[in-house]
Coordinates of C-alpha atoms in Angstrom, one line a residue:
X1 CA -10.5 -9.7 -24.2
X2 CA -14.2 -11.0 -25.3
X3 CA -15.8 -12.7 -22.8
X4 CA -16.8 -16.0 -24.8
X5 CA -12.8 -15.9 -25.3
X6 CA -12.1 -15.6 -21.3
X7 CA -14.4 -18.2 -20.5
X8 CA -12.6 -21.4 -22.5
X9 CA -10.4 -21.0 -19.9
X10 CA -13.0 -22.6 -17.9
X11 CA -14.2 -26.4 -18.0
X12 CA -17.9 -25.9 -17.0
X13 CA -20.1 -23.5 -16.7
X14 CA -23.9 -22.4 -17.2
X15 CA -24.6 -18.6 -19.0
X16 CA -28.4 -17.6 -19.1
X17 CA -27.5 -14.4 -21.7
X18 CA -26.1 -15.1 -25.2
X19 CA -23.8 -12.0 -25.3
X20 CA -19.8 -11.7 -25.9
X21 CA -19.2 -8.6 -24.2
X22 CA -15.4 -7.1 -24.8
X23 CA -13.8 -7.4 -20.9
X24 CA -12.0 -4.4 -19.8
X25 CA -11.3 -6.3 -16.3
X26 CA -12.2 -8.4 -13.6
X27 CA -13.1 -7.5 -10.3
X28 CA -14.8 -8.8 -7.0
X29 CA -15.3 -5.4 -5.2
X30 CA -18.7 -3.5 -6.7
X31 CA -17.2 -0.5 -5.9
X32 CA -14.1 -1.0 -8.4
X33 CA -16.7 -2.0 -10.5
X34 CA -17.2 -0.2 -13.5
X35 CA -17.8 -0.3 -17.4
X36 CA -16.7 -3.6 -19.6
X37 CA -16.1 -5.5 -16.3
X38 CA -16.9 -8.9 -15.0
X39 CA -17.8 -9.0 -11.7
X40 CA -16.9 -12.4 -9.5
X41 CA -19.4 -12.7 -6.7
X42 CA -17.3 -14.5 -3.7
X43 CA -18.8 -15.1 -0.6
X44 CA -16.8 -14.2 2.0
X45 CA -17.0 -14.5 5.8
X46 CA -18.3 -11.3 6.3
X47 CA -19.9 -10.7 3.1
X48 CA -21.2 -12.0 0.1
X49 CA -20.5 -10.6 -3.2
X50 CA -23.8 -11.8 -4.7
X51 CA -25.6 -9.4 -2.6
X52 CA -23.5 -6.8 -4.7
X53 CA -24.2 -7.7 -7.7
X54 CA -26.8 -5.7 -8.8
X55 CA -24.5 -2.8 -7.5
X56 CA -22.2 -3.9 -9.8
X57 CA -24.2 -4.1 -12.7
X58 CA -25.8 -0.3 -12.2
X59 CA -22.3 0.6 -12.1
X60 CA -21.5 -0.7 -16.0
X61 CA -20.1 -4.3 -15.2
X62 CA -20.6 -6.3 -18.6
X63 CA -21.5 -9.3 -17.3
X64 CA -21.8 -11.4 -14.0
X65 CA -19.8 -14.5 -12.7
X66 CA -21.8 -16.1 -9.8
X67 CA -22.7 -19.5 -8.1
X68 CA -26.2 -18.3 -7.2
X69 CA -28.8 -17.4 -9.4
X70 CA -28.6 -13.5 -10.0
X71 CA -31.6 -11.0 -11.4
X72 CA -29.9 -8.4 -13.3
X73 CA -29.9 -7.4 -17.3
X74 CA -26.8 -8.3 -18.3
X75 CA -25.2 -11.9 -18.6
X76 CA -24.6 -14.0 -15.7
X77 CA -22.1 -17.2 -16.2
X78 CA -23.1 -19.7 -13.2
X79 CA -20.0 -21.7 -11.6
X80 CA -19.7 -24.4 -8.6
X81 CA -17.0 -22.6 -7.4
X82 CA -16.7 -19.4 -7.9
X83 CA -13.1 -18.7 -6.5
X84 CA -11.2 -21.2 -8.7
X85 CA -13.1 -19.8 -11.5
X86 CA -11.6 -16.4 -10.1
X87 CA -8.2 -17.9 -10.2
X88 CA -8.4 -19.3 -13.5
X89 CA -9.9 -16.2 -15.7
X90 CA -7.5 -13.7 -13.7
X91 CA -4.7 -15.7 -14.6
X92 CA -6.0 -15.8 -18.2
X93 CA -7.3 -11.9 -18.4
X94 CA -3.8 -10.8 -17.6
X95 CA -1.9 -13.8 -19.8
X96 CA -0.5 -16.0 -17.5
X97 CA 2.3 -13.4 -15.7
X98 CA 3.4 -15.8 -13.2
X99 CA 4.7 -18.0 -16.1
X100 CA 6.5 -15.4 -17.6
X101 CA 8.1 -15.0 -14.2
X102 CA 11.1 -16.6 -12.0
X103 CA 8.7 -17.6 -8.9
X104 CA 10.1 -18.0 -5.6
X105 CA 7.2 -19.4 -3.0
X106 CA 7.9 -19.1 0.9
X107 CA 6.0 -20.9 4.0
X108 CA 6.0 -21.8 6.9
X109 CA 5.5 -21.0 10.5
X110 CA 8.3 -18.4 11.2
X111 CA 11.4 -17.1 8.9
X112 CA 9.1 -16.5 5.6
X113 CA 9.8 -12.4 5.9
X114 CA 13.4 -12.7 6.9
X115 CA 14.4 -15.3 4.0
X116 CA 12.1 -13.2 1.3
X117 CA 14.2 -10.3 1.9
X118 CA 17.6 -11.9 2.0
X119 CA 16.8 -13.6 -1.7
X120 CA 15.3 -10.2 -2.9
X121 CA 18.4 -8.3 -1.8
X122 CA 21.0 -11.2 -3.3
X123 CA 18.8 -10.8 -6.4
X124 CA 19.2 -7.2 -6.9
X125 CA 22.9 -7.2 -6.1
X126 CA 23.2 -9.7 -8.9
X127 CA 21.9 -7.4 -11.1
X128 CA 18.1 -8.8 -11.6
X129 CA 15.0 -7.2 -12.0
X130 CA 12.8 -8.1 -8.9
X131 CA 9.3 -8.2 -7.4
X132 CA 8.7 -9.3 -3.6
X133 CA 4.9 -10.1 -2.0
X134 CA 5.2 -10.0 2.1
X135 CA 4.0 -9.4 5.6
X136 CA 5.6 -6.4 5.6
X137 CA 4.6 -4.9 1.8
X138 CA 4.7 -5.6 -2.0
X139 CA 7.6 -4.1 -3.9
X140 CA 7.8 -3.7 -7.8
X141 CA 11.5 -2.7 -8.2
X142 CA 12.0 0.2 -6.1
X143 CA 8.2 1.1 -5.9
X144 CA 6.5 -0.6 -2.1
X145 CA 2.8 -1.0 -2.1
X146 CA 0.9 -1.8 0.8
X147 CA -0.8 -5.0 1.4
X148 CA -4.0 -6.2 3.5
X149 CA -2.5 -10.0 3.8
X150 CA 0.5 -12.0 4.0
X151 CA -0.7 -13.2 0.8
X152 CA -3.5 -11.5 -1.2
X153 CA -6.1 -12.8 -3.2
X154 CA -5.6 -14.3 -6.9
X155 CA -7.1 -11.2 -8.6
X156 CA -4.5 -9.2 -6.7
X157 CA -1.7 -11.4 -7.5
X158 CA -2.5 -11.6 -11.4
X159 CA -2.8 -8.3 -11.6
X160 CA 0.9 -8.3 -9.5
X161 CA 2.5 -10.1 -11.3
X162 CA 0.9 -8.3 -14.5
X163 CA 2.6 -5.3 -13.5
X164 CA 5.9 -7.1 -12.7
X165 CA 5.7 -7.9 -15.9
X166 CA 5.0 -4.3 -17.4
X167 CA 7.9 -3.4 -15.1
X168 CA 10.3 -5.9 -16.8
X169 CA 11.0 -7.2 -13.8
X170 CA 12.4 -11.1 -13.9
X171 CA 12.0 -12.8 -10.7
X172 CA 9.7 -12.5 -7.7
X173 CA 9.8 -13.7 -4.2
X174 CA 6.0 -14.2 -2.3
X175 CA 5.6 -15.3 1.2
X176 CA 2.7 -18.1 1.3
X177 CA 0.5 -18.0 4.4
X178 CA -1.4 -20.9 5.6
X179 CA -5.0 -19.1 5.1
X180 CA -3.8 -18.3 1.5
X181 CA -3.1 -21.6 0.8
X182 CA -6.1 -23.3 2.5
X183 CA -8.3 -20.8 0.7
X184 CA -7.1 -21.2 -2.8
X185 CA -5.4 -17.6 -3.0
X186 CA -2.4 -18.9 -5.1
X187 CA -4.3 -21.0 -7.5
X188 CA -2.6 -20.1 -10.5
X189 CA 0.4 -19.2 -9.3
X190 CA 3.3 -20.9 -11.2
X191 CA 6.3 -21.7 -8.6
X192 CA 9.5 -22.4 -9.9
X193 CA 11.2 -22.7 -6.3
X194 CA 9.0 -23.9 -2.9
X195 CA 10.5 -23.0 0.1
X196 CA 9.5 -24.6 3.7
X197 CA 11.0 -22.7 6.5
X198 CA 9.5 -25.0 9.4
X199 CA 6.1 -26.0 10.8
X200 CA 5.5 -25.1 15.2
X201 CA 2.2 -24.1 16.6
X202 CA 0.3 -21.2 15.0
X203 CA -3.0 -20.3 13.9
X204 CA -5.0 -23.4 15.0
X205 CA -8.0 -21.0 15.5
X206 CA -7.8 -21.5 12.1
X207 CA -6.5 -24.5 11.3
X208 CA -8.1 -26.5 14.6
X209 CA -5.4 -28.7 14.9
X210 CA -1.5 -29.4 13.5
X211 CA -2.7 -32.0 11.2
X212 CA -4.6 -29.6 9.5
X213 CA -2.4 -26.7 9.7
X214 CA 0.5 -28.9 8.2
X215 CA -1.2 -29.7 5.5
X216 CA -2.4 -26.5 4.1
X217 CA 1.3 -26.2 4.0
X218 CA 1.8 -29.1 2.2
X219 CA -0.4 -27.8 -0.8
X220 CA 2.4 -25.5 -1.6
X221 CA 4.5 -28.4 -2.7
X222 CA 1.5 -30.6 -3.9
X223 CA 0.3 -28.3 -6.1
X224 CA 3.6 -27.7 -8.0
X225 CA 3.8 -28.5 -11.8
X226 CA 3.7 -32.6 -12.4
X227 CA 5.9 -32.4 -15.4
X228 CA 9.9 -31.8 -15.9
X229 CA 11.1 -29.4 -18.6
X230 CA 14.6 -28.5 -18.3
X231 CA 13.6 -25.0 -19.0
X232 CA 10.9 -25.1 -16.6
X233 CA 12.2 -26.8 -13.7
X234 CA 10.1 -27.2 -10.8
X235 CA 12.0 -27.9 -7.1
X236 CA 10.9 -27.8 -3.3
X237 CA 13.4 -26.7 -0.8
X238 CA 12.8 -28.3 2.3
X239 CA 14.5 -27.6 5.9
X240 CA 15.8 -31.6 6.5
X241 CA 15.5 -30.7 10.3
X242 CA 12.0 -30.5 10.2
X243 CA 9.9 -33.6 10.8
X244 CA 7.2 -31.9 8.2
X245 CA 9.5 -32.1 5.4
X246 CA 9.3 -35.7 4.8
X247 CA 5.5 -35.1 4.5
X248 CA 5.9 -32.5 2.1
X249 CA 8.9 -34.4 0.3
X250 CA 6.4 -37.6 -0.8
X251 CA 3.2 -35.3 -1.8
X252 CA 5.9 -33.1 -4.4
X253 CA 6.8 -34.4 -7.7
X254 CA 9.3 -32.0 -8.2
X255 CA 13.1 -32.3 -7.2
X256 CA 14.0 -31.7 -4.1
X257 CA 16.9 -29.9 -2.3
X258 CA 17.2 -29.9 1.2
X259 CA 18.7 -27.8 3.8
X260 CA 19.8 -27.7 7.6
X261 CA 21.8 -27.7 10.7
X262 CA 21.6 -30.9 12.5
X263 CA 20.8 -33.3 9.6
X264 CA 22.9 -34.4 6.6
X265 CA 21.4 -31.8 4.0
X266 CA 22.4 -30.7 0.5
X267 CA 23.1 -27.4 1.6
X268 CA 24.5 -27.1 5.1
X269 CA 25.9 -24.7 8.3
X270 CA 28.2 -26.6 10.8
X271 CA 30.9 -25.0 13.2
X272 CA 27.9 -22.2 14.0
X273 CA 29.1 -19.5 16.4
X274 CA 27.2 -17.0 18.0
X275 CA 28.1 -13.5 18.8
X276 CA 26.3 -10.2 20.0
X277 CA 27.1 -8.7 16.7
X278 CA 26.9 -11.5 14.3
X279 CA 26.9 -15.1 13.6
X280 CA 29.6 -17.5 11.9
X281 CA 29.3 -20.2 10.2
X282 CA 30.6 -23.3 7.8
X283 CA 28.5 -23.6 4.7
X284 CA 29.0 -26.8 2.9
X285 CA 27.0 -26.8 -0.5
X286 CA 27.0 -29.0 -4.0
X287 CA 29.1 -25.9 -5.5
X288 CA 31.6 -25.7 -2.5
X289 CA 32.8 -24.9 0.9
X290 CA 32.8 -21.4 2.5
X291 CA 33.5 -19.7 5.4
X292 CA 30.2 -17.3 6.4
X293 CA 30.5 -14.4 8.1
X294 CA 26.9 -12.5 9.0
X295 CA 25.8 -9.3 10.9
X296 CA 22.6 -11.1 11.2
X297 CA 22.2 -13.4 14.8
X298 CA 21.0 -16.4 16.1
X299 CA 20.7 -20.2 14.6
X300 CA 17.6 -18.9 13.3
X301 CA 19.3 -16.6 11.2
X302 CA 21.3 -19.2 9.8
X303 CA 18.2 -21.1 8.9
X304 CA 17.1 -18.2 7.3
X305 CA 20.0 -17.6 5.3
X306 CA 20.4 -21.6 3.9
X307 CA 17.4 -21.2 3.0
X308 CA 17.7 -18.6 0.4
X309 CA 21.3 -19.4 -0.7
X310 CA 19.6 -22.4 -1.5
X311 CA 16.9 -21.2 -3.8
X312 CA 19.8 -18.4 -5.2
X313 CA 22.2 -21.5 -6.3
X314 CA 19.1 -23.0 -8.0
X315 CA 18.2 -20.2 -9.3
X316 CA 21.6 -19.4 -11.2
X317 CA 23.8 -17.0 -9.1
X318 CA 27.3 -17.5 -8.3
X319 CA 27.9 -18.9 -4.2
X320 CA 30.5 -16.3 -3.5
X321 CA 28.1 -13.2 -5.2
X322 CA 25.5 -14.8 -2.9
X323 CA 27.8 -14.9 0.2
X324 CA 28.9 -11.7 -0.4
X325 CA 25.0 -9.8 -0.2
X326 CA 24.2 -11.9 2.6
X327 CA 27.2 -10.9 4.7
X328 CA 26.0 -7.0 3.7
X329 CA 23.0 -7.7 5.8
X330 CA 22.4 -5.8 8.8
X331 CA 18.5 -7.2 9.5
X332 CA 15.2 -6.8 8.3
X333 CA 12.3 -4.4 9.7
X334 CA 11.0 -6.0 12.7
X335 CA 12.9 -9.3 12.8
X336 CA 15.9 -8.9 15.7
X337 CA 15.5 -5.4 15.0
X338 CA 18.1 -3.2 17.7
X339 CA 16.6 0.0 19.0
X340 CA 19.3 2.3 19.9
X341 CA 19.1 6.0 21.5
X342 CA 22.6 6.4 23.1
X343 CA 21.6 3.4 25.9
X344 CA 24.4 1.2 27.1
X345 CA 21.5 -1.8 27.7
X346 CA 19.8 -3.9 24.9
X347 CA 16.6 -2.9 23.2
X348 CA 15.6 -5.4 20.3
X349 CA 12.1 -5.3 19.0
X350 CA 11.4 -8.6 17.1
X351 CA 8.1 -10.1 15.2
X352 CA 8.1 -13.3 17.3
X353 CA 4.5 -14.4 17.8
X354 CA 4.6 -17.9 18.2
X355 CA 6.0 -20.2 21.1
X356 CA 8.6 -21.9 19.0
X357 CA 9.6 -18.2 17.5
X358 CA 9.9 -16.5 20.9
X359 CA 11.6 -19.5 22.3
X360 CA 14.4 -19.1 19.3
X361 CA 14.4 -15.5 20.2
X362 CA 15.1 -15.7 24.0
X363 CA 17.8 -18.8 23.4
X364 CA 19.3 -16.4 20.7
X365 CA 19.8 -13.7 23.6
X366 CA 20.9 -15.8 26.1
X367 CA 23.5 -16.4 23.9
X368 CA 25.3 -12.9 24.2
X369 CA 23.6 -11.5 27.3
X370 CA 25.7 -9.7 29.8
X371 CA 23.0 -8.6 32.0
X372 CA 19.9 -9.5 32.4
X373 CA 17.0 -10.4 30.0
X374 CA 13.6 -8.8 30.2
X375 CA 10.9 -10.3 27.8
X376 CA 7.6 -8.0 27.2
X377 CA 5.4 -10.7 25.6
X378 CA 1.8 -10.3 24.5
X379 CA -0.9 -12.4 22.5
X380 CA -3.7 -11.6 20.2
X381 CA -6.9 -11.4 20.2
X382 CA -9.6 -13.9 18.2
X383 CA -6.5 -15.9 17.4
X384 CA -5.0 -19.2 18.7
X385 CA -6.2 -19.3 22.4
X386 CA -4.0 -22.3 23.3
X387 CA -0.6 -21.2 22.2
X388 CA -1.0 -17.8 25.5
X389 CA 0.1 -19.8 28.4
X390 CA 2.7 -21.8 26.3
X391 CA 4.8 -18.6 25.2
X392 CA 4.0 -16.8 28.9
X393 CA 5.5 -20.3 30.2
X394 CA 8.4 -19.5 27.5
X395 CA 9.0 -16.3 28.4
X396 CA 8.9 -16.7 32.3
X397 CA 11.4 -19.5 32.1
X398 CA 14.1 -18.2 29.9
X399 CA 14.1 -14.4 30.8
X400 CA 15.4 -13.0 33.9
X401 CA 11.9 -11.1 34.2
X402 CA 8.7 -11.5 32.3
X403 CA 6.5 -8.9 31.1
X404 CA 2.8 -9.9 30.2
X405 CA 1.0 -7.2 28.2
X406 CA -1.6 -6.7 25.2
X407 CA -0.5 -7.3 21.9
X408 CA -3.4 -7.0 19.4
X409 CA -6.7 -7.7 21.9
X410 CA -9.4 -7.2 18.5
X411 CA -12.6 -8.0 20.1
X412 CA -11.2 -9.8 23.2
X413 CA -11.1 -8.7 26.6
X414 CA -7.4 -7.8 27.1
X415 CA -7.8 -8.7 30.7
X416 CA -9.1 -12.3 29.8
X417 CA -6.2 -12.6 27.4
X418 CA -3.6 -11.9 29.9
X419 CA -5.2 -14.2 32.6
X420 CA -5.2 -16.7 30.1
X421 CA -1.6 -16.0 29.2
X422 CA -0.5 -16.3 33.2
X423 CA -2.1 -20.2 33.3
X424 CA 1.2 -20.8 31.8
X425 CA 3.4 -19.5 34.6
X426 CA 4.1 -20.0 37.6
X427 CA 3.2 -16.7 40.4
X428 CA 5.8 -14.3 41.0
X429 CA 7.7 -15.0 37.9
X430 CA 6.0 -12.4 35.9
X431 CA 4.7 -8.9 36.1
X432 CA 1.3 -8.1 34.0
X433 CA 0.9 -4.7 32.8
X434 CA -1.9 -4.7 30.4
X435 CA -0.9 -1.2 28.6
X436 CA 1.4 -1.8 26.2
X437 CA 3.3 1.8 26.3
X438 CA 3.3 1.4 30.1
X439 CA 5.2 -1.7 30.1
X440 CA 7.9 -0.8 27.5
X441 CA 8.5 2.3 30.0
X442 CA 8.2 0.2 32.9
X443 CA 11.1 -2.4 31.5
X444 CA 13.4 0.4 30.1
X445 CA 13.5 2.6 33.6
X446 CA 14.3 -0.5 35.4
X447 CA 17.2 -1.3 32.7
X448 CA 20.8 -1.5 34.0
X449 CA 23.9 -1.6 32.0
X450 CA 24.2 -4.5 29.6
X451 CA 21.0 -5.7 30.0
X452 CA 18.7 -6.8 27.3
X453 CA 14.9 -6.1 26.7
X454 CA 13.0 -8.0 24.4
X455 CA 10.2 -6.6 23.1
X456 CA 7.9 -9.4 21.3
X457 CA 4.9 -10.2 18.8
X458 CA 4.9 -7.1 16.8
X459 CA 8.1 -6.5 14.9
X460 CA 7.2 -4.3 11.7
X461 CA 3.7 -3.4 13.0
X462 CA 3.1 0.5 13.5
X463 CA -0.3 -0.2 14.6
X464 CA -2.3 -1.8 17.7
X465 CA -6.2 -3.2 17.3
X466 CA -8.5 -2.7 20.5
X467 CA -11.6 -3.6 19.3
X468 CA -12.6 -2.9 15.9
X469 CA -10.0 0.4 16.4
X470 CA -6.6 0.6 14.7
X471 CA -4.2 3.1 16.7
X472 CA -1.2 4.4 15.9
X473 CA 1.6 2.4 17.7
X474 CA 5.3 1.3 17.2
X475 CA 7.2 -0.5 19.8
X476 CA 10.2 1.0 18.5
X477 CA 9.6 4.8 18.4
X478 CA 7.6 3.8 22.3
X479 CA 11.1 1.6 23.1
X480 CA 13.2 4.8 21.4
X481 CA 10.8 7.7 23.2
X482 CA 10.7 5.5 26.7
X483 CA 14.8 5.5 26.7
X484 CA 15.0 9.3 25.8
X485 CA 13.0 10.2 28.4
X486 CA 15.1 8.2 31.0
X487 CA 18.1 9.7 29.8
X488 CA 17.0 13.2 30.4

């Protein structure tokens, strides 16, 4: 595409060189930086892409998108900002994928992996091409890519969906983080469905307080399309037992379907049982009544679940195909996730990070429990300091015993994080063993039959940050390796 083409796109903008070089792509990382392509200087937290420039340029870019003045010899186009400018030409370069897609758009605090995966299996089993964006990794059909965030930048999202696209595939599922939507990640992103899960405390290291946390959220559903096409229909799926939802219902103009447990909701579970090996339910939806039957546990799980039989039904597919894939499900990686090696206690390794989350978690278990319930809880570093004695207090009240131990310390003392975790408890309800391997080991010799260990905060993660260090680490091969080595 020739740059004086790419740039009508944009509304305003200032460019000292007369030139209409042919694009070959866009890039914001110098080092991918290469002949026929325009470089987008961001500046970042840690660094600024204008001080790259120049890198950029010696390494063939045809011209420079900046909101700084820039010395180089090829043409610079000067923005205000230079991000939505991002958003805007990526979505142009590659030709507006995300239109040409079925977009599903997941946030919220806890439940966005879980209810990505459940839609992205019922979708296949129905026969659809799909693409998926998460925590855990991108997937193009049957192809997984790594990813660096939740949800990745709008370059790397075009260029997603461009390739979902290339790959024929017809519907995507993304999970929407917070940060992403606070720093303008999915601009440009065309949603077809919203999804809000539920809004507890997280990331107000970020965020500084609910109020603002709540609504970056809310600019899912705020920025959704303002206009009603029958072939383009827009609607936000909104949990009705969430007090948030009511905010995000009023700033939406598109239609709205609601879901839940305890509130009169368009799609709804009622006569909820719990088991150790599954959940059951009554679904009552717009399209009919059915029994539900899952492998999946916990009224979380059921959350989960109406969630994406919601967005399936809007989306087209049949209730009983939709029934039938979610009943198939035996969990996702990380989320409730059993670790078994011939043990006849309870291992479960699960993602739960937040007070709300753990506190699901730990009423989930209590639900089944024979024995008694261990809980090996950490917090991470250079995150939310305030939410550490609030899930210690959590933990220490519902389990039988309460480990405290490092999660992901970063550049915080592990010590300090643990002393602020036991403010939240009271003494001699806990134990505090800062080594994380140590205190899997330390709960599994001490297990008796028909216990249960919970293992929290990590879930998918193979990997543990001391520091600016990433090591090799996976509570379930230390859970897995920590019961062999019992057994022996």
């Amino acid at each position: 595409m020739e740059l004086r083409e790419l740039l009508t796109y944009l509304v305003n903008y200032e460019m000292d060189i007369e030139a209409n070089p042919e694009i070959t792509s866009v890039e914001m990382d110098s080092r991918k930086a290469g002949k026929g392509c325009l470089f987008v200087c961001i500046e970042g937290v840690i660094f600024d892409g204008h001080n790259f420039a120049d890198t950029a340029a010696k390494n063939g870019a045809a011209a420079i998108l900046a909101e700084k003045d820039i010395d180089v010899n090829i043409p610079v186009i000067k923005v205000k900002n230079s991000k939505k400018a991002l958003a805007v030409l990526a979505d142009a370069f590659y030709g507006h994928p995300s239109q040409k897609l079925h977009l599903i758009g997941i946030t919220g605090t806890n439940g966005k992996t879980t209810t990505s995966h459940l839609i992205e299996k019922v979708f296949r089993d129905a026969g659809r091409s799909t693409g998926m964006i998460g925590t855990i990794e991108m997937k193009i059909k049957d192809q997984s890519f790594k990813v660096a965030n939740t949800t990745p930048d709008s370059l790397f999202l075009q260029n997603a969906f461009y390739r979902m696209t290339q790959e024929k595939v017809d519907a995507a599922v993304m999970e929407v983080s917070s940060h992403a939507l606070d720093q303008g990640r999915v601009w440009g992103c065309d949603f077809d469905i919203a999804i809000f899960t539920n809004l507890t405390q997280d990331h107000l290291d970020y965020h500084k307080n609910m109020e603002e946390y709540q609504f970056a959220k809310s600019l899912l559903f705020s920025q959704m399309g303002n206009t009603y096409h029958k072939a383009d229909r827009k609607v936000a799926v909104l949990n009705n037992d969430d007090p948030a939802s009511k905010i995000f219902e009023r700033v939406t103009s598109a239609q709205v379907i609601s879901y839940g447990i305890d509130n009169d909701s368009d799609v709804r579970a009622s006569n909820i049982t719990i088991g150790s090996h599954g959940t059951s339910f009554t679904l009552n939806t717009p399209r009919g009544s059915r029994e539900v039957k899952l492998k999946l546990i916990g009224k979380f799980s059921v959350y989960n679940v109406l969630a994406a039989i919601t967005a399936c039904l809007l989306s087209g597919l049949e209730l009983d195909q939709i029934i039938s894939s979610l009943e198939e499900v035996t969990g996702v990686s990380g989320r409730f996730e059993p670790v078994i090696a011939g043990q006849d206690f309870t291992v479960i390794v699960d993602y739960a990070h937040t007070p709300d989350s753990l506190e699901n978690v730990l009423r989930t278990i209590k639900e089944f429990a024979k024995g008694s319930i261990t809980a090996i809880v950490g917090c991470g570093g250079d995150r939310d300091k305030t939410k550490r004695p609030l899930m210690a207090g959590i933990a220490a009240d519902l389990a039988d015993s309460a480990i405290f131990t490092s999660d992901n310390p970063r550049t915080e003392d592990p010590l300090q994080i643990l002393r602020d975790m036991e403010e939240g408890a009271d003494e001699g309800s806990y134990v505090t063993i800062p080594d994380r391997k140590k205190a899997i080991e330390y709960a599994v010799e001490r297990a008796k039959t028909n216990d249960v260990i919970l293992i929290a905060g990590k879930g998918h993660e193979t990997y543990q940050i001391i520091g600016k260090d990433v090591f090799e680490f996976d509570d379930r091969i230390v859970a897995r390796d920590a019961i062999k080595a019992v057994k022996k």
